Amino acid sequence: MHEKERHRIIISAVQDRPVVTVGDLCTLTGVSEATIRRDISTLHMKQKVRRVRGGAEAITPPQFAGLAGRPFVVNETMNIAAKQAIARAAVEMCSEGDSIIINGGTTTFQMVHPLANRRMQVFTNSFPIAEHLLKHSKNTIMLSGGAIYREQNIILSPFDNDVTRNFYAKRMFMGAQGLGPIGLMEADPLLIQAEQKLIGQADELVVLVDSSKFAQRSSLVLCQLDRITTVITDEGIPDKAAAMIEAAGVNLIVAQSGSVQENEVAS
Amino acid sequence: MHEKERHRIIISAVQDRPVVTVGDLCTLTGVSEATIRRDISTLHMKQKVRRVRGGAEAITPPQFAGLAGRPFVVNETMNIAAKQAIARAAVEMCSEGDSIIINGGTTTFQMVHPLANRRMQVFTNSFPIAEHLLKHSKNTIMLSGGAIYREQNIILSPFDNDVTRNFYAKRMFMGAQGLGPIGLMEADPLLIQAEQKLIGQADELVVLVDSSKFAQRSSLVLCQLDRITTVITDEGIPDKAAAMIEAAGVNLIVAQSGSVQENEVAS
DNA sequence: AATCAATTTCGATCATTTTCAATCATTCGG
DNA sequence: CCGAATGATTGAAAATGATCGAAATTGATT
C-alpha cells in the first residue's frame, strides 16, 4: 500500500468517526503502527487531520454540537429587528385556534416568540421551530416526517408524506431568498423541494421577506407572484417593489419595526 | 474508550438531567472514577460542563421552563443505572453505518449517550431522542411525521406515513410496560399505536426492559413473544422469566450494570 | 440549634498500562 | 549500490486505575 493511499484512507476514516485509533488504522491499512504515526504526523502538518493522543480526529472542531439543531447559526444578527416586526405582523394575522403552516427559515423562526401565548395548530417542517414551540408554548405542533437536514434545519422526505398531504391550513407562512417580478426565489434546491411540498396545503400563501430581499436575485424560482396572497415586509421596501407587488394583486403589509404596534409581550 | 469519546458522552449526558454523577458516567463509559473526575476537570476548564460535587452539570443554567418536550421530566431516577446499562448493550449490538429504529421511551432514550460517538442512521418517533442526537451526535436522523404528543413525547400521525413505511432497518429497539408469557405489554393506547406502526419495518425486534418489567402486567398486549428477536434486561431478571424468554426462542442479553466490561473494539 | 458520627466524594500519589518519539536495521525500487 | 520508505526496538511521556487521607455532606442525637 502506498503512502498516498494510506493518507486517503486516514482522511476518509476520520470523517466517519469522531476519532480513529492508531490500531484501527493499522488493521485498515495493514501497515505498522510506526508508519501510521508518521502518516498522521505529516497529515497533521498539512492540516488534513488533527493529531490527538491515540490516533487522529477530523480537523473540524468538535463544536458541531451547537451548530446543528440550534435555532440558526448566530442568527444573522442583521435585520433581526425587521424580521421580528415582520414575524409579529404575521402572527397577528391569525386568530386563536387557527391552523397554520410555517415553513422553516430564519425569518419565520421569529414567529415563535409572538406565538408563545397562542393556542393554535402549527404544522412545520422546521425542527427548531417545533422544538421552541413545544417547549415554550401550548400550541399543537405537527411535524412533517423525513430526514433532518442539519445545515438547512429542515425536515425533508424523499417520499410523499401523507401527513403533509392531509394537513390543510388556513395560511402558510414562508420566507424566501428573494422576491422580484419573476416571482419568489430561493437559493437552496433543498428548500425549494421542501417548500413546494407544502404550497398548496393552505388557502393563503403569506410570504415574509425583509426589505433587503427585493434586491436579491437567485437562480431558482419557486413560484410566481400571483400565487402569493400576502407579502409582509418592513419599512425599507422600495416604492418600485411595492408597486410591483400591488400590481400583481398581492396584499402588502409593511410592519413597523420601530416602536408602537399593539400591545406586545416579550416572551 | 478514547478520551474524546468520553468527553462527548459526558457533554451529551449532562444535557438531559440536571446533574450526572461520577458513577453514572463510569457505567456509561466503562472507565474508573478517577478518569471521570479528570475528564470532568478538563471539561470544566474548557467551559464545556460545570463541575459540581458528585458529578457535573450543564454549563447553561437550568432555565428549562417548558414542561413538555423535555427529555423525560423527573421520570424514574430509579433504575437509571440499569437502563443505561441496557441501553449501552443495545447500542453495542450495532455497527457503524447501521440503520436502526428507536421507538420513544425512557429506556430507549438512554441509547442517545452511547450513540453520541456513532455515525448511524436513526429513525425515531421520539422528539427528545431526535433532538438530542441532532445536537450531540453526527448520526443521520430521520423523524416520523405527525402531531407531537407532549405527554408521551412521541410523534404520531393519524394517517399512514410513507416515511415510516419506506424506512427499513436492521433492528428496531423499543421499551415496554411489561413482558410476560402473553407477550409484550404496553399501558398507553397511544404508544401501542405508535409501536405497531414501526414493528415490521425492521428485521429484528429488540426489546429493552429493566427487570422490574417482568412483574408488570398491563391490559394491552402489543405482540407475542415469538415476534421478538432479542430481549435486553439487567441482572435482576427472575430465573423464571429468563426461562420463559428462552423457551420462546428469544435471545436474552443480561447487561452488567455494575462493573465488568468486555474488551471493546471500535469499528 | 449545635455537635458528632457515618458516609460520600475529592485530591494527591504511585504502580501499571498504553502510547509516543527517536533510533537503527531491513526491505523495496531504481 | 543508493535512497527512501517501512518495520522493529527501546526509553520516555502520558493516561489510566487503585489506594488512602482529607474534606464535605448527610442525618441523628442531644
Coordinates of C-alpha atoms (C1' of nucleotides) in Angstrom, one line a residue:
Chain A
M1 CA 0.0 0.0 0.0
H2 CA 1.4 3.3 -1.0
E3 CA 1.7 6.4 1.1
K4 CA -0.9 8.4 -0.8
E5 CA -3.4 5.6 -0.5
R6 CA -3.0 5.4 3.3
H7 CA -3.4 9.1 3.5
R8 CA -6.7 8.9 1.7
I9 CA -7.8 6.1 3.9
I10 CA -6.9 8.0 7.0
I11 CA -8.7 11.2 5.9
S12 CA -11.7 9.2 5.0
A13 CA -11.7 7.4 8.3
V14 CA -11.7 10.5 10.4
Q15 CA -14.8 11.7 8.6
D16 CA -16.8 8.7 9.6
R17 CA -16.0 8.6 13.3
P18 CA -15.0 11.2 15.9
V19 CA -11.7 9.6 16.5
V20 CA -9.7 6.8 14.9
T21 CA -7.1 5.0 16.9
V22 CA -3.7 4.1 15.5
G23 CA -4.7 0.4 15.9
D24 CA -7.8 0.9 13.8
L25 CA -5.7 2.4 11.0
C26 CA -3.2 -0.4 11.2
T27 CA -5.8 -3.0 10.6
L28 CA -7.4 -0.8 8.0
T29 CA -4.2 -0.3 6.0
G30 CA -2.2 -3.3 7.0
V31 CA 0.9 -1.4 7.9
S32 CA 2.8 -1.0 11.2
E33 CA 2.0 1.5 13.9
A34 CA 5.1 3.4 13.3
T35 CA 4.1 4.1 9.7
I36 CA 0.6 5.2 10.8
R37 CA 2.1 7.6 13.3
R38 CA 4.3 9.0 10.6
D39 CA 1.3 9.4 8.3
I40 CA -0.7 11.1 11.0
S41 CA 2.2 13.4 11.7
T42 CA 2.5 14.5 8.1
L43 CA -1.2 14.9 7.7
H44 CA -1.3 16.9 10.8
M45 CA 1.4 19.2 9.3
K46 CA -0.7 19.6 6.2
Q47 CA -3.8 20.4 8.4
K48 CA -5.6 17.5 6.9
V49 CA -6.4 15.8 10.2
R50 CA -5.8 16.7 13.8
R51 CA -3.4 14.6 15.8
V52 CA -4.6 13.5 19.2
R53 CA -3.2 11.1 21.6
G54 CA -4.2 7.6 20.5
G55 CA -5.0 8.5 16.9
A56 CA -6.4 11.3 14.9
E57 CA -9.6 13.2 14.6
A58 CA -11.2 15.4 12.0
I59 CA -10.0 18.9 11.7
T60 CA -13.5 20.3 12.2
P61 CA -13.8 21.5 15.7
P62 CA -15.9 19.3 17.9
Q63 CA -18.3 22.1 18.5
F64 CA -20.7 20.9 15.9
A65 CA -23.0 20.3 18.8
G66 CA -24.0 23.9 18.9
L67 CA -24.2 24.3 15.2
A68 CA -26.9 21.9 14.1
G69 CA -30.4 21.8 15.6
R70 CA -29.8 25.2 17.1
P71 CA -32.2 27.9 16.1
F72 CA -29.9 29.3 13.5
V73 CA -26.2 29.8 13.3
V74 CA -25.6 33.1 15.2
N75 CA -28.9 34.0 13.5
E76 CA -27.9 36.7 11.0
T77 CA -27.7 39.5 13.5
M78 CA -28.5 41.8 10.7
N79 CA -32.1 42.7 10.1
I80 CA -33.2 40.9 13.3
A81 CA -35.4 43.8 14.4
A82 CA -37.0 43.9 11.0
K83 CA -37.5 40.2 11.0
Q84 CA -39.1 40.3 14.4
A85 CA -41.5 43.0 13.4
I86 CA -42.5 41.1 10.2
A87 CA -43.0 37.9 12.2
R88 CA -45.1 39.7 14.7
A89 CA -47.3 41.1 12.0
A90 CA -47.6 37.6 10.6
V91 CA -48.8 36.1 13.8
E92 CA -51.3 39.0 14.3
M93 CA -53.0 37.8 11.1
C94 CA -54.0 34.7 12.9
S95 CA -56.8 34.0 15.4
E96 CA -56.8 31.7 18.3
G97 CA -57.4 28.1 17.1
D98 CA -56.3 28.7 13.5
S99 CA -54.3 26.1 11.7
I100 CA -51.2 27.4 10.0
I101 CA -48.2 26.0 8.2
I102 CA -44.8 27.5 8.9
N103 CA -42.0 26.7 6.6
G104 CA -38.6 26.7 8.1
G105 CA -36.3 29.8 7.8
T106 CA -34.7 32.5 9.8
T107 CA -37.5 35.0 9.3
T108 CA -40.3 32.5 10.0
F109 CA -38.4 31.3 13.1
Q110 CA -39.1 34.7 14.6
M111 CA -42.7 33.8 14.7
V112 CA -42.2 31.5 17.6
H113 CA -42.0 34.4 20.1
P114 CA -45.3 36.0 19.4
L115 CA -46.7 32.5 19.1
A116 CA -45.7 31.7 22.6
N117 CA -49.0 33.0 24.0
R118 CA -51.2 31.4 21.4
R119 CA -53.0 28.2 21.2
M120 CA -53.1 27.3 17.6
Q121 CA -52.4 24.3 15.3
V122 CA -49.0 24.7 13.8
F123 CA -47.6 22.4 11.1
T124 CA -43.9 22.9 10.3
N125 CA -41.0 21.3 8.6
S126 CA -38.5 23.1 10.8
F127 CA -37.0 21.3 13.7
P128 CA -36.0 24.4 15.6
I129 CA -39.5 25.9 15.3
A130 CA -41.1 22.7 16.5
E131 CA -38.7 22.5 19.4
H132 CA -39.2 26.0 20.5
L133 CA -43.0 25.9 20.3
L134 CA -43.1 22.6 22.0
K135 CA -41.1 23.9 24.9
H136 CA -42.4 27.4 25.2
S137 CA -46.0 27.4 24.1
K138 CA -49.1 25.4 24.3
N139 CA -49.8 25.2 20.6
T140 CA -50.5 21.9 19.0
I141 CA -47.4 21.0 17.0
M142 CA -47.4 18.8 13.9
L143 CA -44.2 17.9 12.2
S144 CA -43.5 16.6 8.8
G145 CA -41.6 13.4 8.6
G146 CA -38.3 12.7 7.0
A147 CA -34.6 13.2 7.4
I148 CA -33.4 16.2 9.3
Y149 CA -31.0 18.2 7.2
R150 CA -28.7 19.8 9.6
E151 CA -27.5 22.7 7.5
Q152 CA -30.9 23.9 6.4
N153 CA -32.5 22.9 9.6
I154 CA -35.5 21.4 7.9
I155 CA -37.1 18.0 7.7
L156 CA -37.5 16.6 4.3
S157 CA -38.5 13.3 2.9
P158 CA -37.8 11.8 -0.4
F159 CA -41.2 10.1 -0.2
D160 CA -44.6 11.6 -0.4
N161 CA -45.6 12.3 3.1
D162 CA -49.2 11.7 3.9
V163 CA -49.0 13.7 7.0
T164 CA -48.2 16.7 4.9
R165 CA -50.8 15.9 2.3
N166 CA -53.6 15.5 4.8
F167 CA -52.9 18.7 6.7
Y168 CA -54.8 21.6 5.4
A169 CA -54.4 25.0 6.9
K170 CA -55.8 28.5 6.5
R171 CA -52.4 30.0 5.9
M172 CA -48.9 29.0 5.1
F173 CA -46.1 31.3 6.1
M174 CA -42.7 31.2 4.4
G175 CA -39.6 33.2 3.9
A176 CA -37.6 33.4 0.7
Q177 CA -34.2 34.3 -0.7
G178 CA -35.6 37.0 -3.0
L179 CA -38.7 38.4 -4.4
G180 CA -38.9 40.0 -7.8
P181 CA -41.1 40.4 -10.8
I182 CA -40.3 36.9 -11.9
G183 CA -41.7 35.5 -8.6
L184 CA -40.5 34.1 -5.4
M185 CA -36.9 32.9 -5.4
E186 CA -34.9 30.6 -3.3
A187 CA -31.2 29.7 -3.3
D188 CA -31.1 26.2 -1.9
P189 CA -32.6 23.4 -4.0
L190 CA -33.4 21.5 -0.8
L191 CA -35.5 24.4 0.4
I192 CA -37.3 24.6 -2.9
Q193 CA -38.2 21.0 -2.6
A194 CA -39.5 21.4 1.0
E195 CA -41.5 24.4 0.2
Q196 CA -43.1 23.0 -2.9
K197 CA -44.4 20.1 -0.8
L198 CA -46.2 22.5 1.4
I199 CA -47.5 25.0 -1.0
G200 CA -51.0 24.1 -1.9
Q201 CA -51.8 22.8 1.5
A202 CA -53.1 26.2 2.6
D203 CA -55.7 28.6 1.3
E204 CA -53.4 31.6 1.6
L205 CA -49.8 31.9 1.0
V206 CA -48.1 34.6 3.1
V207 CA -44.5 35.5 2.3
L208 CA -42.2 37.0 4.9
V209 CA -39.3 39.0 3.4
D210 CA -37.3 41.8 4.9
S211 CA -36.8 44.6 2.5
S212 CA -33.3 43.6 1.6
K213 CA -34.8 40.6 -0.2
F214 CA -36.1 42.8 -3.0
A215 CA -32.6 43.4 -4.2
Q216 CA -31.7 39.7 -4.1
R217 CA -31.7 37.6 -7.2
S218 CA -31.4 33.9 -7.2
S219 CA -31.5 31.3 -9.9
L220 CA -34.3 29.2 -8.6
V221 CA -37.8 30.4 -9.0
L222 CA -40.2 28.9 -6.5
C223 CA -43.5 30.3 -7.7
Q224 CA -45.0 33.2 -9.5
L225 CA -46.2 36.4 -7.8
D226 CA -49.9 35.8 -8.3
R227 CA -49.7 32.6 -6.3
I228 CA -48.9 34.7 -3.3
T229 CA -51.7 36.1 -1.2
T230 CA -49.9 38.5 1.1
V231 CA -46.4 39.8 1.4
I232 CA -45.2 41.1 4.8
T233 CA -42.1 43.2 4.8
D234 CA -40.5 46.2 6.6
E235 CA -40.4 49.9 6.0
G236 CA -37.3 49.7 3.9
I237 CA -39.2 48.4 0.9
P238 CA -38.5 50.4 -2.3
D239 CA -41.5 52.1 -3.8
K240 CA -40.9 50.3 -7.0
A241 CA -41.1 46.9 -5.3
A242 CA -44.3 47.9 -3.5
A243 CA -45.9 49.0 -6.8
M244 CA -44.8 45.7 -8.4
I245 CA -46.4 43.7 -5.6
E246 CA -49.7 45.6 -5.6
A247 CA -49.8 45.5 -9.4
A248 CA -49.8 41.7 -9.1
G249 CA -52.8 41.9 -6.9
V250 CA -51.0 40.8 -3.8
N251 CA -51.7 42.3 -0.4
L252 CA -48.8 44.2 1.0
I253 CA -48.3 44.6 4.8
V254 CA -45.5 46.9 5.9
A255 CA -44.6 46.0 9.5
Q256 CA -43.5 48.9 11.7
S257 CA -40.3 47.7 13.2
G258 CA -39.6 50.8 15.3
S259 CA -42.0 51.2 18.2
V260 CA -45.6 51.2 18.7
Q261 CA -47.7 48.4 17.4
E262 CA -50.3 46.9 19.6
N263 CA -49.6 45.5 22.9
E264 CA -46.9 43.0 22.9
V265 CA -45.3 40.6 25.3
A266 CA -41.6 39.9 25.1
S267 CA -41.9 36.2 25.7
Chain B
M1 CA -12.7 4.1 25.1
H2 CA -10.9 7.2 23.9
E3 CA -10.7 10.4 25.8
K4 CA -12.5 12.4 23.1
E5 CA -15.3 9.8 23.1
R6 CA -15.7 10.1 26.8
H7 CA -15.9 13.8 26.6
R8 CA -18.6 13.6 24.1
I9 CA -20.6 11.2 26.2
I10 CA -20.2 13.4 29.3
I11 CA -21.3 16.5 27.4
S12 CA -24.2 14.6 26.0
A13 CA -25.2 13.2 29.3
V14 CA -25.4 16.5 31.2
Q15 CA -28.0 17.7 28.7
D16 CA -30.8 15.5 29.8
R17 CA -30.5 15.6 33.5
P18 CA -29.7 18.4 35.9
V19 CA -26.7 16.6 37.2
V20 CA -24.8 13.5 36.2
T21 CA -23.0 11.6 38.9
V22 CA -19.5 10.3 38.6
G23 CA -20.9 6.8 39.0
D24 CA -23.3 7.2 36.2
L25 CA -20.6 8.3 33.9
C26 CA -18.5 5.3 34.9
T27 CA -21.1 2.8 33.9
L28 CA -21.8 4.9 30.8
T29 CA -18.2 4.9 29.6
G30 CA -16.7 1.9 31.4
V31 CA -13.8 3.7 32.9
S32 CA -12.8 4.3 36.5
E33 CA -14.0 7.1 38.7
A34 CA -10.5 8.7 38.7
T35 CA -10.6 9.1 35.0
I36 CA -14.1 10.5 35.0
R37 CA -13.0 13.1 37.6
R38 CA -10.1 14.0 35.4
D39 CA -12.4 14.3 32.4
I40 CA -14.8 16.5 34.3
S41 CA -11.9 18.6 35.4
T42 CA -10.6 19.2 31.9
L43 CA -14.1 19.8 30.6
H44 CA -14.7 22.3 33.4
M45 CA -11.5 24.1 32.3
K46 CA -12.8 24.2 28.8
Q47 CA -16.1 25.6 30.0
K48 CA -17.9 22.6 28.5
V49 CA -19.5 21.5 31.7
R50 CA -19.7 22.8 35.2
R51 CA -18.1 20.7 37.9
V52 CA -20.2 20.1 40.9
R53 CA -19.8 17.9 43.9
G54 CA -20.7 14.4 42.9
G55 CA -20.5 14.9 39.2
A56 CA -21.2 17.5 36.6
E57 CA -24.0 19.7 35.3
A58 CA -24.7 21.6 32.1
I59 CA -23.0 24.9 31.8
T60 CA -26.3 26.5 30.9
P61 CA -28.4 27.3 34.0
P62 CA -31.4 25.0 34.4
Q63 CA -33.6 27.6 32.7
F64 CA -35.6 24.9 31.0
A65 CA -39.0 26.2 31.7
G66 CA -41.1 24.2 29.3
L67 CA -42.8 21.3 30.8
A68 CA -43.2 19.4 27.7
G69 CA -40.6 18.4 25.2
R70 CA -38.2 17.8 28.0
P71 CA -36.4 14.5 27.7
F72 CA -38.4 12.9 30.4
V73 CA -39.2 15.0 33.4
V74 CA -38.2 13.6 36.7
N75 CA -39.2 10.3 35.3
E76 CA -37.7 7.4 37.2
T77 CA -34.5 8.4 38.7
M78 CA -34.8 4.8 39.8
N79 CA -33.4 2.2 37.6
I80 CA -31.4 4.7 35.8
A81 CA -28.2 2.7 36.1
A82 CA -29.9 -0.4 34.9
K83 CA -31.5 1.4 32.0
Q84 CA -28.2 2.9 30.9
A85 CA -26.5 -0.5 31.0
I86 CA -29.3 -2.0 29.0
A87 CA -29.2 0.9 26.5
R88 CA -25.4 0.5 26.2
A89 CA -25.7 -3.1 25.5
A90 CA -28.3 -2.3 22.8
V91 CA -26.0 0.2 21.1
E92 CA -23.2 -2.3 21.2
M93 CA -25.2 -4.6 19.1
C94 CA -24.9 -2.1 16.2
S95 CA -22.1 -1.4 13.9
E96 CA -21.1 1.8 12.3
G97 CA -23.4 2.7 9.5
D98 CA -26.3 0.5 10.5
S99 CA -29.9 1.7 10.1
I100 CA -31.9 1.3 13.2
I101 CA -35.3 2.4 14.5
I102 CA -35.7 3.6 18.0
N103 CA -39.1 3.8 19.5
G104 CA -39.6 6.5 22.1
G105 CA -39.5 5.7 25.7
T106 CA -37.5 6.3 28.9
T107 CA -35.3 3.3 28.4
T108 CA -34.6 3.7 24.8
F109 CA -33.8 7.4 25.4
Q110 CA -30.7 6.3 27.3
M111 CA -29.4 5.0 24.0
V112 CA -28.6 8.5 23.0
H113 CA -25.4 8.7 25.1
P114 CA -23.6 5.6 23.7
L115 CA -24.9 6.8 20.3
A116 CA -23.1 10.1 20.6
N117 CA -19.9 8.6 19.1
R118 CA -21.6 6.8 16.3
R119 CA -22.5 7.6 12.8
M120 CA -25.6 5.6 12.1
Q121 CA -28.9 6.1 10.5
V122 CA -31.5 6.5 13.2
F123 CA -35.2 6.6 12.6
T124 CA -37.3 7.6 15.6
N125 CA -40.7 8.8 16.6
S126 CA -39.4 10.4 19.7
F127 CA -38.8 14.1 19.6
P128 CA -36.4 14.1 22.6
I129 CA -34.3 11.4 21.0
A130 CA -34.2 13.2 17.7
E131 CA -33.3 16.4 19.4
H132 CA -30.5 15.0 21.5
L133 CA -28.9 13.1 18.7
L134 CA -29.2 16.1 16.4
K135 CA -27.4 18.3 18.8
H136 CA -24.9 15.9 20.2
S137 CA -24.0 13.4 17.5
K138 CA -23.3 13.0 13.9
N139 CA -25.8 10.4 13.2
T140 CA -28.3 10.8 10.4
I141 CA -31.7 11.4 12.0
M142 CA -35.0 10.6 10.4
L143 CA -38.2 11.5 12.1
S144 CA -41.7 10.2 11.6
G145 CA -44.2 12.9 10.8
G146 CA -47.4 13.8 12.7
A147 CA -48.6 15.5 15.8
I148 CA -46.3 15.7 18.8
Y149 CA -47.9 14.3 21.9
R150 CA -46.5 16.1 24.8
E151 CA -47.2 13.7 27.5
Q152 CA -45.8 10.6 25.8
N153 CA -43.2 12.6 24.0
I154 CA -43.8 10.9 20.7
I155 CA -44.8 11.9 17.3
L156 CA -47.8 10.1 15.9
S157 CA -49.9 10.6 12.8
P158 CA -53.5 9.5 12.3
F159 CA -52.5 9.0 8.7
D160 CA -50.3 6.4 7.2
N161 CA -46.9 7.8 7.0
D162 CA -45.0 7.0 3.9
V163 CA -41.7 8.0 5.5
T164 CA -42.3 5.3 8.1
R165 CA -43.4 2.8 5.5
N166 CA -40.3 3.3 3.4
F167 CA -37.7 3.2 6.1
Y168 CA -36.3 -0.3 6.6
A169 CA -33.9 -1.0 9.3
K170 CA -31.8 -3.8 10.5
R171 CA -33.1 -3.5 14.0
M172 CA -35.9 -1.8 15.9
F173 CA -35.4 -1.0 19.6
M174 CA -38.3 -0.4 21.9
G175 CA -39.2 -0.4 25.5
A176 CA -42.4 -1.7 27.0
Q177 CA -44.5 -1.6 30.1
G178 CA -44.4 -5.3 30.8
L179 CA -43.2 -8.5 29.4
G180 CA -44.9 -11.8 30.3
P181 CA -45.9 -15.1 28.8
I182 CA -48.7 -13.5 26.9
G183 CA -46.3 -11.2 25.2
L184 CA -45.2 -7.6 25.2
M185 CA -47.5 -5.3 27.0
E186 CA -48.0 -1.6 27.0
A187 CA -50.2 0.7 29.1
D188 CA -50.9 3.6 26.8
P189 CA -53.0 3.0 23.7
L190 CA -51.2 5.9 22.0
L191 CA -47.9 4.1 22.5
I192 CA -49.4 0.9 21.2
Q193 CA -50.5 2.7 18.1
A194 CA -47.0 4.2 17.6
E195 CA -45.2 1.0 18.1
Q196 CA -47.4 -1.0 15.8
K197 CA -46.7 1.4 13.0
L198 CA -43.0 0.7 13.4
I199 CA -42.9 -3.0 14.0
G200 CA -42.4 -4.8 10.8
Q201 CA -40.1 -2.1 9.4
A202 CA -37.1 -3.9 10.8
D203 CA -35.6 -7.4 10.5
E204 CA -35.0 -7.8 14.2
L205 CA -37.1 -6.6 17.1
V206 CA -35.0 -5.8 20.2
V207 CA -36.9 -5.1 23.4
L208 CA -35.3 -3.2 26.2
V209 CA -36.8 -3.8 29.6
D210 CA -35.4 -3.4 33.0
S211 CA -36.0 -6.4 35.3
S212 CA -38.9 -4.7 37.1
K213 CA -40.9 -5.0 34.0
F214 CA -41.3 -8.8 34.3
A215 CA -43.6 -8.2 37.3
Q216 CA -45.7 -5.7 35.5
R217 CA -49.0 -6.6 34.0
S218 CA -50.9 -4.4 31.6
S219 CA -54.1 -4.8 29.7
L220 CA -52.9 -4.1 26.3
V221 CA -50.8 -6.7 24.5
L222 CA -48.6 -5.4 21.8
C223 CA -47.3 -8.5 20.3
Q224 CA -46.4 -12.1 21.1
L225 CA -43.2 -13.3 22.5
D226 CA -42.1 -15.1 19.3
R227 CA -42.2 -11.8 17.4
I228 CA -39.3 -10.6 19.5
T229 CA -35.8 -11.3 18.4
T230 CA -33.8 -10.2 21.4
V231 CA -34.6 -9.1 24.9
I232 CA -32.1 -7.0 26.8
T233 CA -32.5 -6.6 30.5
D234 CA -30.5 -6.3 33.7
E235 CA -29.2 -8.7 36.3
G236 CA -32.3 -8.5 38.4
I237 CA -34.3 -10.8 36.0
P238 CA -36.0 -13.6 37.8
D239 CA -34.9 -17.1 36.7
K240 CA -38.5 -17.9 35.8
A241 CA -38.7 -15.0 33.4
A242 CA -35.4 -15.9 31.8
A243 CA -36.6 -19.5 31.3
M244 CA -39.8 -18.2 29.8
I245 CA -37.9 -16.0 27.3
E246 CA -35.5 -18.6 26.2
A247 CA -38.3 -21.2 25.9
A248 CA -39.9 -18.9 23.4
G249 CA -36.7 -19.0 21.3
V250 CA -35.9 -15.4 22.1
N251 CA -32.3 -14.3 22.6
L252 CA -31.7 -12.9 26.1
I253 CA -28.9 -10.4 26.9
V254 CA -28.3 -9.5 30.5
A255 CA -26.5 -6.2 30.7
Q256 CA -24.0 -5.9 33.5
S257 CA -24.8 -2.6 35.1
G258 CA -22.0 -2.5 37.6
S259 CA -18.5 -3.1 36.6
V260 CA -17.1 -5.6 34.3
Q261 CA -16.9 -4.8 30.7
E262 CA -15.6 -7.0 28.0
N263 CA -12.8 -5.7 25.8
E264 CA -14.1 -3.3 23.3
V265 CA -13.2 -2.9 19.6
A266 CA -14.1 0.1 17.7
S267 CA -15.3 -0.3 14.2
Chain C
dA1 C1' -29.6 24.8 67.1
dA2 C1' -25.4 22.6 67.6
dT3 C1' -22.4 18.8 67.6
dC4 C1' -20.7 14.5 66.3
dA5 C1' -20.5 10.3 63.7
dA6 C1' -21.0 8.0 59.4
dT7 C1' -21.0 8.1 54.6
dT8 C1' -19.7 10.0 50.4
dT9 C1' -16.7 12.5 47.5
dC10 C1' -12.4 14.6 46.4
dG11 C1' -7.5 15.3 45.5
dA12 C1' -3.0 13.5 45.6
dT13 C1' 0.2 9.9 44.9
dC14 C1' 2.0 5.8 42.9
dA15 C1' 2.1 1.5 40.0
dT16 C1' 0.7 -0.2 35.7
dT17 C1' -0.6 0.0 31.1
dT18 C1' -0.7 2.4 26.8
dT19 C1' 1.2 5.5 23.5
dC20 C1' 4.8 8.2 21.6
dA21 C1' 9.3 9.6 19.5
dA22 C1' 13.8 8.6 18.3
dT23 C1' 16.9 5.3 16.6
dC24 C1' 18.6 1.6 13.9
dA25 C1' 18.0 -2.3 10.8
dT26 C1' 15.6 -4.1 6.8
dT27 C1' 13.3 -4.0 2.5
dC28 C1' 12.0 -2.2 -1.9
dG29 C1' 12.6 0.1 -6.2
dG30 C1' 15.6 2.3 -9.3
Chain D
dC1 C1' 24.8 0.4 -4.8
dC2 C1' 21.9 4.2 -3.1
dG3 C1' 18.0 6.4 -1.1
dA4 C1' 13.6 6.4 0.5
dA5 C1' 10.2 4.1 3.0
dT6 C1' 9.0 0.8 6.3
dG7 C1' 9.3 -2.2 10.4
dA8 C1' 11.1 -3.1 14.9
dT9 C1' 13.2 -1.8 19.4
dT10 C1' 13.6 0.9 23.3
dG11 C1' 13.4 4.5 26.7
dA12 C1' 10.4 8.5 27.7
dA13 C1' 5.9 10.5 28.3
dA14 C1' 1.2 10.2 29.1
dA15 C1' -3.0 8.2 30.5
dT16 C1' -5.3 5.2 33.5
dG17 C1' -6.6 2.7 37.7
dA18 C1' -6.2 1.9 42.6
dT19 C1' -5.3 3.5 47.2
dC20 C1' -5.6 6.5 51.1
dG21 C1' -6.1 10.5 53.9
dA22 C1' -8.6 14.9 53.8
dA23 C1' -12.7 17.5 53.1
dA24 C1' -17.6 17.8 52.5
dT25 C1' -22.3 16.2 53.0
dT26 C1' -25.8 13.9 55.5
dG27 C1' -28.5 12.8 59.3
dA28 C1' -29.0 11.6 64.0
dT29 C1' -28.8 12.8 68.7
dT30 C1' -28.7 15.8 72.3

